Coordinates of N, CA and C in Angstrom, one line a residue:
X1 N 41.5 46.5 31.6 CA 40.0 46.4 31.6 C 39.4 46.6 30.2
X2 N 38.6 45.7 29.8 CA 38.0 45.8 28.4 C 37.0 46.9 28.3
X3 N 37.1 47.6 27.2 CA 36.2 48.7 26.9 C 34.9 48.1 26.3
X4 N 33.8 48.7 26.5 CA 32.5 48.2 26.0 C 32.5 48.1 24.4
X5 N 33.3 48.9 23.8 CA 33.4 48.8 22.3 C 34.4 47.9 21.8
X6 N 35.2 47.2 22.6 CA 36.2 46.2 22.1 C 35.5 45.0 21.5
X7 N 34.4 44.6 22.0 CA 33.5 43.6 21.4 C 32.1 44.2 21.2
X8 N 32.0 45.1 20.2 CA 30.8 45.9 20.0 C 29.6 45.1 19.8
X9 N 29.7 44.0 19.0 CA 28.6 43.1 18.7 C 28.0 42.5 20.0
X10 N 29.0 41.9 20.8 CA 28.5 41.3 22.0 C 27.9 42.3 23.0
X11 N 28.6 43.4 23.1 CA 28.1 44.5 24.0 C 26.7 44.9 23.7
X12 N 26.4 45.0 22.4 CA 25.1 45.4 21.9 C 24.1 44.4 22.2
X13 N 24.4 43.1 21.8 CA 23.4 42.0 22.0 C 23.2 41.7 23.5
X14 N 24.1 42.0 24.3 CA 24.0 41.7 25.8 C 23.3 42.8 26.5
X15 N 23.1 44.0 25.8 CA 22.5 45.1 26.5 C 21.3 45.7 25.7
X16 N 21.6 46.8 25.0 CA 20.5 47.5 24.4 C 19.8 46.8 23.3
X17 N 20.4 45.9 22.6 CA 19.8 45.1 21.6 C 19.5 43.7 22.0
X18 N 19.4 43.4 23.3 CA 19.1 42.1 23.7 C 17.8 41.5 23.2
X19 N 16.9 42.4 23.0 CA 15.6 41.9 22.5 C 15.6 41.4 21.1
X20 N 16.7 41.8 20.3 CA 16.9 41.4 18.9 C 17.8 40.2 18.8
X21 N 18.2 39.6 19.9 CA 19.2 38.6 19.9 C 18.7 37.2 20.0
X22 N 19.5 36.3 19.4 CA 19.3 34.8 19.6 C 20.5 34.3 20.3
X23 N 20.3 33.3 21.2 CA 21.4 32.8 21.9 C 21.3 33.0 23.4
X24 N 22.4 32.9 24.1 CA 22.3 33.0 25.6 C 23.5 33.7 26.2
X25 N 23.9 33.3 27.3 CA 25.0 34.1 28.1 C 26.4 33.9 27.6
X26 N 26.6 33.0 26.6 CA 27.9 32.7 26.1 C 28.1 33.2 24.7
X27 N 27.1 33.2 23.9 CA 27.2 33.6 22.5 C 25.8 34.0 22.0
X28 N 25.8 35.0 21.2 CA 24.6 35.6 20.7 C 24.8 36.0 19.2
X29 N 23.6 36.1 18.5 CA 23.6 36.7 17.2 C 22.3 37.5 17.0
X30 N 22.4 38.4 16.1 CA 21.2 39.1 15.8 C 20.3 38.1 15.0
X31 N 19.0 38.3 15.1 CA 18.1 37.6 14.3 C 18.4 38.0 12.8
X32 N 18.6 37.0 11.9 CA 19.1 37.3 10.6 C 18.3 38.4 9.8
X33 N 17.0 38.6 10.2 CA 16.2 39.7 9.5 C 16.7 41.1 9.9
X34 N 17.4 41.2 11.1 CA 17.8 42.5 11.6 C 19.3 42.8 11.2
X35 N 20.2 41.8 11.3 CA 21.6 42.1 11.1 C 22.3 40.7 11.0
X36 N 23.5 40.7 10.4 CA 24.2 39.5 10.2 C 25.3 39.2 11.2
X37 N 25.4 40.1 12.2 CA 26.5 40.0 13.2 C 26.2 39.0 14.3
X38 N 27.3 38.4 14.8 CA 27.2 37.4 15.9 C 28.5 37.6 16.7
X39 N 28.5 37.1 18.0 CA 29.6 37.3 18.8 C 29.6 36.3 20.0
X40 N 30.8 36.1 20.6 CA 30.9 35.4 21.8 C 31.2 36.3 23.0
X41 N 30.9 35.9 24.2 CA 31.2 36.7 25.4 C 32.7 36.7 25.6
X42 N 33.3 35.5 25.3 CA 34.8 35.4 25.5 C 35.3 34.3 24.5
X43 N 36.5 34.0 24.5 CA 37.1 33.0 23.6 C 37.4 31.7 24.1
X44 N 36.8 31.3 25.3 CA 37.0 30.0 25.9 C 36.2 29.0 25.1
X45 N 36.5 27.7 25.3 CA 35.9 26.6 24.6 C 34.4 26.6 24.7
X46 N 33.9 26.8 25.9 CA 32.5 26.8 26.1 C 31.7 27.8 25.3
X47 N 32.3 29.0 25.3 CA 31.6 30.1 24.5 C 31.7 29.8 23.0
X48 N 32.8 29.3 22.6 CA 33.0 29.0 21.2 C 32.0 27.9 20.7
X49 N 31.8 26.9 21.6 CA 30.8 25.9 21.3 C 29.4 26.4 21.2
X50 N 29.1 27.3 22.1 CA 27.8 28.0 22.1 C 27.6 28.8 20.8
X51 N 28.7 29.4 20.4 CA 28.6 30.2 19.1 C 28.4 29.2 17.9
X52 N 29.1 28.1 17.9 CA 28.9 27.1 16.8 C 27.5 26.6 16.7
X53 N 26.8 26.5 17.9 CA 25.5 26.0 17.9 C 24.5 27.0 17.3
X54 N 24.9 28.3 17.1 CA 24.0 29.3 16.6 C 24.1 29.4 15.0
X55 N 25.1 28.7 14.5 CA 25.3 28.8 13.0 C 25.0 27.5 12.4
X56 N 23.9 27.5 11.6 CA 23.4 26.2 11.0 C 24.1 25.9 9.7
X57 N 23.9 24.8 9.1 CA 24.5 24.4 7.8 C 24.2 25.4 6.7
X58 N 25.3 25.8 6.0 CA 25.1 26.8 5.0 C 24.9 28.2 5.4
X59 N 24.8 28.4 6.7 CA 24.6 29.8 7.3 C 25.9 30.5 7.4
X60 N 25.8 31.8 7.4 CA 27.0 32.6 7.7 C 26.7 33.8 8.5
X61 N 27.7 34.3 9.3 CA 27.5 35.4 10.2 C 28.8 36.2 10.1
X62 N 28.7 37.4 10.7 CA 29.9 38.3 10.7 C 30.3 38.6 12.1
X63 N 31.6 38.4 12.3 CA 32.2 38.7 13.7 C 33.0 40.0 13.5
X64 N 33.0 40.8 14.6 CA 33.8 42.0 14.6 C 34.2 42.3 16.0
X65 N 35.5 42.3 16.3 CA 36.0 42.5 17.6 C 37.5 42.9 17.6
X66 N 38.0 43.6 18.7 CA 39.4 44.0 18.8 C 40.3 42.8 18.9
X67 N 39.8 41.8 19.7 CA 40.6 40.6 19.9 C 40.8 39.8 18.6
X68 N 41.9 39.0 18.4 CA 41.9 38.1 17.3 C 40.7 37.2 17.3
X69 N 40.2 36.9 16.1 CA 39.0 36.0 16.1 C 39.3 34.6 16.2
X70 N 38.7 33.9 17.2 CA 38.9 32.5 17.4 C 37.6 31.8 16.9
X71 N 37.8 30.6 16.3 CA 36.6 29.9 15.8 C 36.6 28.5 16.3
X72 N 35.4 27.9 16.5 CA 35.3 26.5 16.9 C 35.4 25.6 15.7
X73 N 35.6 24.3 16.0 CA 35.6 23.4 14.9 C 34.3 23.4 14.2
X74 N 34.3 23.2 12.9 CA 33.1 23.2 12.1 C 32.8 24.5 11.4
X75 N 33.4 25.6 11.9 CA 33.2 26.9 11.3 C 34.5 27.4 10.7
X76 N 34.4 28.1 9.6 CA 35.6 28.6 9.0 C 35.3 30.1 8.5
X77 N 36.4 30.9 8.4 CA 36.3 32.2 8.0 C 36.4 32.2 6.4
X78 N 35.4 32.7 5.7 CA 35.5 32.7 4.3 C 36.1 34.0 3.8
X79 N 36.1 35.0 4.7 CA 36.8 36.3 4.3 C 37.2 37.0 5.6
X80 N 38.3 37.7 5.6 CA 38.7 38.5 6.8 C 39.1 39.9 6.3
X81 N 39.0 40.8 7.3 CA 39.4 42.2 6.9 C 39.7 42.9 8.2
X82 N 40.5 44.0 8.1 CA 40.7 44.9 9.2 C 39.9 46.1 9.0
X83 N 39.3 46.6 10.1 CA 38.5 47.8 10.1 C 39.0 48.8 11.2
X84 N 38.7 50.0 11.1 CA 39.0 51.0 12.1 C 37.7 51.3 12.8
X85 N 37.8 51.5 14.1 CA 36.7 52.0 14.9 C 37.0 53.4 15.4
X86 N 36.1 54.3 15.0 CA 36.4 55.7 15.3 C 35.3 56.3 16.2
X87 N 35.6 57.2 17.1 CA 34.7 57.8 18.1 C 34.7 59.3 18.0
X88 N 33.6 59.9 18.1 CA 33.5 61.4 18.2 C 33.2 61.7 19.7
X89 N 34.3 62.2 20.4 CA 34.1 62.4 21.8 C 33.7 63.8 22.1
X90 N 33.8 64.8 21.2 CA 33.4 66.2 21.4 C 32.3 66.5 20.4
X91 N 31.3 67.4 20.7 CA 30.3 67.8 19.8 C 30.8 68.2 18.5
X92 N 30.1 67.8 17.4 CA 30.5 68.1 16.1 C 29.8 69.3 15.5
X93 N 30.1 69.8 14.3 CA 29.5 70.9 13.7 C 28.0 70.6 13.6
X94 N 27.2 71.6 14.0 CA 25.7 71.4 13.9 C 25.3 71.8 12.4
X95 N 24.5 70.9 11.8 CA 24.1 71.1 10.5 C 22.5 71.1 10.4
X96 N 22.0 71.9 9.5 CA 20.5 71.9 9.3 C 20.3 72.0 7.8
X97 N 19.5 71.1 7.3 CA 19.2 71.1 5.8 C 17.8 70.5 5.7
X98 N 16.9 71.3 5.0 CA 15.5 70.9 4.9 C 15.3 69.6 4.1
X99 N 16.3 69.3 3.3 CA 16.2 68.0 2.5 C 16.3 66.8 3.4
X100 N 16.9 66.9 4.6 CA 17.1 65.7 5.4 C 15.7 65.3 6.0
X101 N 15.4 64.0 5.8 CA 14.1 63.5 6.3 C 14.3 62.1 6.9
X102 N 13.5 61.9 8.0 CA 13.5 60.6 8.6 C 12.9 59.5 7.7
X103 N 13.6 58.4 7.6 CA 13.1 57.3 6.7 C 12.2 56.4 7.5
X104 N 11.3 55.8 6.8 CA 10.3 54.9 7.5 C 10.2 53.6 6.7
X105 N 9.4 52.7 7.2 CA 9.2 51.4 6.6 C 8.8 51.5 5.1
X106 N 8.2 52.6 4.7 CA 7.8 52.9 3.3 C 9.0 53.0 2.5
X107 N 10.2 53.4 3.1 CA 11.4 53.6 2.3 C 12.3 52.4 2.3
X108 N 12.0 51.3 2.9 CA 12.9 50.2 3.1 C 13.4 49.6 1.7
X109 N 12.5 49.5 0.8 CA 12.9 48.9 -0.5 C 14.0 49.8 -1.2
X110 N 13.8 51.1 -1.1 CA 14.8 52.0 -1.7 C 16.1 52.0 -0.9
X111 N 16.0 51.9 0.5 CA 17.2 51.8 1.3 C 18.0 50.6 0.9
X112 N 17.3 49.4 0.8 CA 18.1 48.2 0.4 C 18.7 48.3 -0.9
X113 N 17.9 48.9 -1.9 CA 18.5 49.1 -3.2 C 19.7 50.0 -3.2
X114 N 19.6 51.1 -2.5 CA 20.8 52.0 -2.4 C 22.0 51.4 -1.8
X115 N 21.8 50.6 -0.7 CA 22.8 49.9 0.0 C 23.4 48.8 -0.9
X116 N 22.6 48.2 -1.7 CA 23.1 47.1 -2.6 C 23.9 47.7 -3.7
X117 N 23.6 48.9 -4.1 CA 24.3 49.6 -5.2 C 25.7 50.1 -4.7
X118 N 25.7 50.7 -3.5 CA 26.8 51.4 -3.0 C 27.7 50.6 -2.0
X119 N 27.1 49.6 -1.4 CA 27.9 48.7 -0.5 C 28.6 49.4 0.6
X120 N 27.8 50.1 1.5 CA 28.4 50.7 2.7 C 28.8 49.8 3.8
X121 N 28.4 48.5 3.6 CA 28.7 47.5 4.7 C 27.4 46.6 4.8
X122 N 27.4 45.7 5.7 CA 26.3 44.8 5.9 C 25.0 45.6 6.1
X123 N 24.0 45.2 5.4 CA 22.7 46.0 5.5 C 21.6 45.0 5.1
X124 N 20.5 45.1 5.9 CA 19.3 44.2 5.7 C 18.1 45.1 5.7
X125 N 17.0 44.5 5.3 CA 15.7 45.2 5.3 C 15.2 45.5 6.7
X126 N 15.8 44.9 7.7 CA 15.4 45.1 9.1 C 16.2 46.2 9.8
X127 N 17.0 47.0 9.0 CA 17.9 48.0 9.6 C 17.1 49.0 10.5
X128 N 15.9 49.3 10.1 CA 15.1 50.3 11.0 C 14.8 49.8 12.3
X129 N 14.9 48.5 12.5 CA 14.7 47.9 13.9 C 15.9 48.2 14.8
X130 N 17.0 48.5 14.2 CA 18.2 48.7 15.0 C 18.3 50.2 15.5
X131 N 17.9 51.1 14.6 CA 18.0 52.5 15.0 C 17.4 53.4 13.9
X132 N 17.3 54.7 14.1 CA 16.8 55.6 13.1 C 17.7 55.8 11.9
X133 N 17.0 56.0 10.8 CA 17.8 56.3 9.5 C 17.2 57.6 9.0
X134 N 18.1 58.4 8.3 CA 17.7 59.7 7.7 C 18.3 59.7 6.3
X135 N 17.6 60.4 5.4 CA 18.0 60.4 4.0 C 17.6 61.7 3.3
X136 N 18.2 61.7 2.1 CA 17.9 62.9 1.2 C 17.3 62.3 -0.1
X137 N 16.3 62.8 -0.6 CA 15.7 62.4 -1.9 C 15.8 63.4 -2.9
X138 N 15.9 63.0 -4.2 CA 15.9 63.9 -5.3 C 15.0 63.3 -6.4
X139 N 14.1 64.1 -6.8 CA 13.0 63.7 -7.7 C 12.2 62.5 -7.1
X140 N 12.0 62.6 -5.8 CA 11.3 61.5 -5.2 C 12.0 60.2 -4.9
X141 N 13.3 60.2 -5.3 CA 14.1 58.9 -5.1 C 15.1 59.1 -4.1
X142 N 15.3 58.1 -3.2 CA 16.3 58.2 -2.2 C 17.7 58.2 -2.8
X143 N 18.5 59.2 -2.5 CA 19.9 59.3 -3.1 C 21.0 59.2 -2.1
X144 N 20.7 59.4 -0.8 CA 21.7 59.3 0.2 C 21.0 59.0 1.5
X145 N 21.8 58.3 2.4 CA 21.2 58.0 3.7 C 22.3 57.7 4.7
X146 N 22.0 57.7 6.0 CA 22.8 57.4 7.1 C 21.9 57.1 8.3
X147 N 22.4 56.2 9.1 CA 21.6 55.9 10.3 C 22.4 55.3 11.4
X148 N 21.7 54.6 12.3 CA 22.3 54.0 13.5 C 22.1 52.5 13.4
X149 N 23.2 51.8 14.0 CA 23.1 50.3 14.0 C 23.3 49.8 15.4
X150 N 24.5 49.3 15.7 CA 24.6 48.8 17.1 C 24.6 49.8 18.2
X151 N 24.0 49.4 19.3 CA 23.9 50.3 20.5 C 24.4 49.6 21.7
X152 N 25.2 50.3 22.5 CA 25.7 49.9 23.8 C 25.4 51.0 24.8
X153 N 25.5 50.7 26.1 CA 25.2 51.7 27.1 C 26.1 52.9 26.8
X154 N 25.5 54.1 26.5 CA 26.2 55.3 26.3 C 26.7 55.5 24.9
X155 N 26.5 54.6 24.0 CA 27.1 54.7 22.7 C 26.0 54.2 21.6
X156 N 26.1 54.8 20.4 CA 25.3 54.4 19.3 C 26.2 54.5 18.1
X157 N 26.1 53.5 17.2 CA 27.0 53.4 16.0 C 26.3 54.1 14.8
X158 N 27.1 55.0 14.2 CA 26.7 55.6 12.9 C 27.0 54.6 11.8
X159 N 26.1 54.4 11.0 CA 26.3 53.3 10.0 C 25.4 53.6 8.7
X160 N 25.7 52.8 7.7 CA 24.9 52.8 6.5 C 25.0 54.1 5.7
X161 N 26.2 54.8 5.9 CA 26.4 56.1 5.2 C 26.7 55.8 3.7
X162 N 25.8 56.3 2.8 CA 26.1 56.0 1.4 C 25.3 57.1 0.6
X163 N 25.8 57.3 -0.7 CA 25.3 58.2 -1.6 C 25.2 57.6 -3.0
X164 N 24.2 57.8 -3.7 CA 24.1 57.3 -5.1 C 25.2 57.9 -5.9
X165 N 25.8 57.1 -6.9 CA 26.9 57.6 -7.7 C 26.5 58.9 -8.4
X166 N 25.3 59.1 -8.7 CA 24.9 60.3 -9.4 C 25.1 61.6 -8.6
X167 N 25.1 61.5 -7.3 CA 25.2 62.6 -6.4 C 26.5 62.6 -5.6
X168 N 27.3 61.6 -5.8 CA 28.5 61.4 -5.0 C 29.5 62.6 -5.2
X169 N 30.1 63.1 -4.2 CA 30.9 64.3 -4.2 C 30.2 65.6 -4.0
X170 N 28.9 65.5 -3.7 CA 28.0 66.6 -3.5 C 27.9 67.0 -2.0
X171 N 28.6 66.2 -1.1 CA 28.6 66.6 0.3 C 27.5 65.9 1.1
X172 N 26.7 65.0 0.5 CA 25.6 64.5 1.2 C 26.0 63.5 2.3
X173 N 27.1 62.7 2.0 CA 27.7 61.8 3.1 C 28.1 62.6 4.3
X174 N 28.8 63.7 4.1 CA 29.2 64.5 5.2 C 28.0 65.1 5.9
X175 N 27.1 65.6 5.2 CA 25.9 66.2 5.8 C 25.1 65.2 6.7
X176 N 24.9 64.0 6.2 CA 24.1 63.0 6.9 C 24.9 62.4 8.0
X177 N 26.2 62.3 7.9 CA 27.1 61.8 9.0 C 27.0 62.8 10.1
X178 N 27.1 64.0 9.9 CA 27.1 65.0 10.9 C 25.7 65.1 11.5
X179 N 24.6 65.0 10.7 CA 23.3 65.1 11.2 C 23.0 63.9 12.2
X180 N 23.3 62.7 11.7 CA 23.0 61.5 12.6 C 23.9 61.5 13.8
X181 N 25.2 61.9 13.7 CA 26.0 61.9 14.9 C 25.5 62.9 15.9
X182 N 24.9 64.1 15.4 CA 24.4 65.0 16.4 C 23.1 64.6 17.0
X183 N 22.3 63.8 16.3 CA 21.1 63.1 16.9 C 21.5 62.3 18.0
X184 N 22.6 61.5 17.9 CA 23.1 60.7 18.9 C 23.6 61.5 20.1
X185 N 24.4 62.5 19.8 CA 24.9 63.4 20.9 C 23.7 64.0 21.7
X186 N 22.6 64.4 21.0 CA 21.5 65.0 21.6 C 20.8 64.1 22.6
X187 N 21.0 62.8 22.5 CA 20.4 61.9 23.5 C 21.4 61.7 24.6
X188 N 22.5 62.3 24.6 CA 23.5 62.1 25.7 C 24.4 60.9 25.5
X189 N 24.4 60.4 24.2 CA 25.3 59.3 23.9 C 26.5 59.7 23.0
X190 N 27.4 58.8 22.9 CA 28.6 59.1 22.1 C 28.5 58.3 20.8
X191 N 28.6 59.0 19.6 CA 28.6 58.3 18.3 C 29.9 57.7 18.0
X192 N 29.9 56.5 17.4 CA 31.1 55.9 16.9 C 30.8 55.2 15.6
X193 N 31.8 54.7 14.9 CA 31.5 54.1 13.6 C 32.7 53.1 13.3
X194 N 32.4 52.3 12.3 CA 33.5 51.4 11.7 C 33.6 51.7 10.2
X195 N 34.8 51.6 9.8 CA 35.1 51.7 8.3 C 36.3 50.7 8.0
X196 N 36.2 50.1 6.9 CA 37.3 49.2 6.5 C 38.6 50.0 6.4
X197 N 39.7 49.4 6.9 CA 40.9 50.1 7.0 C 41.5 50.5 5.6
X198 N 41.0 49.8 4.6 CA 41.4 50.2 3.2 C 40.6 51.3 2.6
X199 N 39.5 51.7 3.3 CA 38.6 52.8 2.7 C 39.1 54.1 3.2
X200 N 40.2 54.6 2.5 CA 40.9 55.8 2.9 C 40.0 57.0 2.7
X201 N 39.1 57.0 1.7 CA 38.2 58.1 1.5 C 37.3 58.3 2.6
X202 N 36.7 57.2 3.1 CA 35.7 57.3 4.2 C 36.4 57.8 5.5
X203 N 37.5 57.2 5.7 CA 38.3 57.5 7.0 C 38.6 59.0 6.9
X204 N 39.1 59.5 5.8 CA 39.4 60.9 5.7 C 38.2 61.8 6.0
X205 N 37.0 61.4 5.4 CA 35.8 62.2 5.6 C 35.5 62.2 7.1
X206 N 35.5 61.0 7.8 CA 35.1 61.0 9.2 C 36.1 61.8 10.1
X207 N 37.4 61.7 9.7 CA 38.4 62.5 10.5 C 38.1 64.0 10.3
X208 N 37.7 64.4 9.1 CA 37.5 65.8 8.8 C 36.3 66.4 9.6
X209 N 35.3 65.5 10.0 CA 34.2 66.1 10.8 C 34.3 65.9 12.3
X210 N 35.5 65.2 12.7 CA 35.7 65.2 14.1 C 35.8 63.8 14.8
X211 N 35.7 62.7 14.0 CA 35.9 61.4 14.5 C 37.4 61.1 14.6
X212 N 37.7 60.3 15.7 CA 39.1 60.0 15.9 C 39.3 58.4 16.0
X213 N 40.4 57.9 15.5 CA 40.6 56.5 15.6 C 40.7 56.1 17.1
X214 N 40.0 55.0 17.4 CA 40.1 54.4 18.8 C 40.9 53.1 18.7
X215 N 40.5 52.1 17.9 CA 41.2 50.9 17.8 C 41.0 50.3 16.4
X216 N 41.8 49.2 16.2 CA 41.5 48.4 15.0 C 40.6 47.2 15.3
X217 N 39.7 46.9 14.4 CA 38.8 45.8 14.7 C 39.0 44.7 13.7
X218 N 39.0 43.5 14.1 CA 39.1 42.3 13.2 C 37.7 41.9 12.8
X219 N 37.6 41.7 11.5 CA 36.3 41.4 10.9 C 36.4 40.1 10.2
X220 N 35.4 39.2 10.3 CA 35.5 37.9 9.6 C 34.0 37.5 9.2
X221 N 33.9 37.0 8.0 CA 32.6 36.4 7.6 C 32.8 34.9 7.9
X222 N 32.0 34.4 8.8 CA 32.2 33.0 9.2 C 31.0 32.1 8.7
X223 N 31.4 31.0 8.3 CA 30.3 30.1 7.7 C 30.5 28.6 8.1
X224 N 29.3 28.0 8.2 CA 29.3 26.5 8.4 C 29.0 25.9 7.0
X225 N 29.8 25.1 6.5 CA 29.5 24.5 5.2 C 28.1 23.8 5.2
X226 N 27.4 23.9 4.1 CA 26.1 23.3 3.9 C 26.2 21.8 3.7

C-alpha cells in the first residue's frame, strides 16, 4: 500500500493544497506563483497525458516521487537528482529564542533574496501561501529562515532552511529547524523534509535533531521545449 508521502506533491495537491492547484483528477501542478512542483496521480498513459497538458511551451516544472519518474511524449527531464525524505516521528528538543520571529508579506523580498543567495531548494515569492515561515534578523536584515511547504493529511514539510554566509555555522539552521518542526508537532502533525542525497551536511544536521530517513525520492526538472 502506498504511503501518503511516496508521492508528496500529488498528495498535497489532492488534499490540503487543493485550492492552490491547477489541473484535475489525473494530474495537478501548483500555480507557478506558489511553487514549481507538479505531479500525476499515477503513471498510466491517461495521467501522463493530463500532465503534459499542464506544461506549456518553454515551461518547466519539478517532479518529486518515490517511484521512477515517467514522462509523456513532448516533455523531457533537463536535470535529475536523488533526494532523501526524512521524518521526525517523536517530539524533538524544545527551543526558545527571542530572536525568532514570524515572517510576513513585508519580508518576502528579503526571503527571496536570501533563498537566491543560499539556494535551499525551489523557492518563490508565494512561499507564504504554502505555510508559515520564521526567521532571525541581524541589524534589521533577514539572515536565516525556515518554514513549511507541502502539506498532506497529518503531515507538514519543513522547508526553506537557510542561513546567510555571514552567520553560517552559528546554529541558526538548527534552531529554526527545531522551532518549525515543533510548531508542526504542536498542531498534531508530523514534520518531514527533503534534502538532496549529496547534501551530507544538511542530512547530518537533520539526523542530529531527530529526523530519520524514510525513503529516497526521485527529483526531475521537466520542461517542454519552447
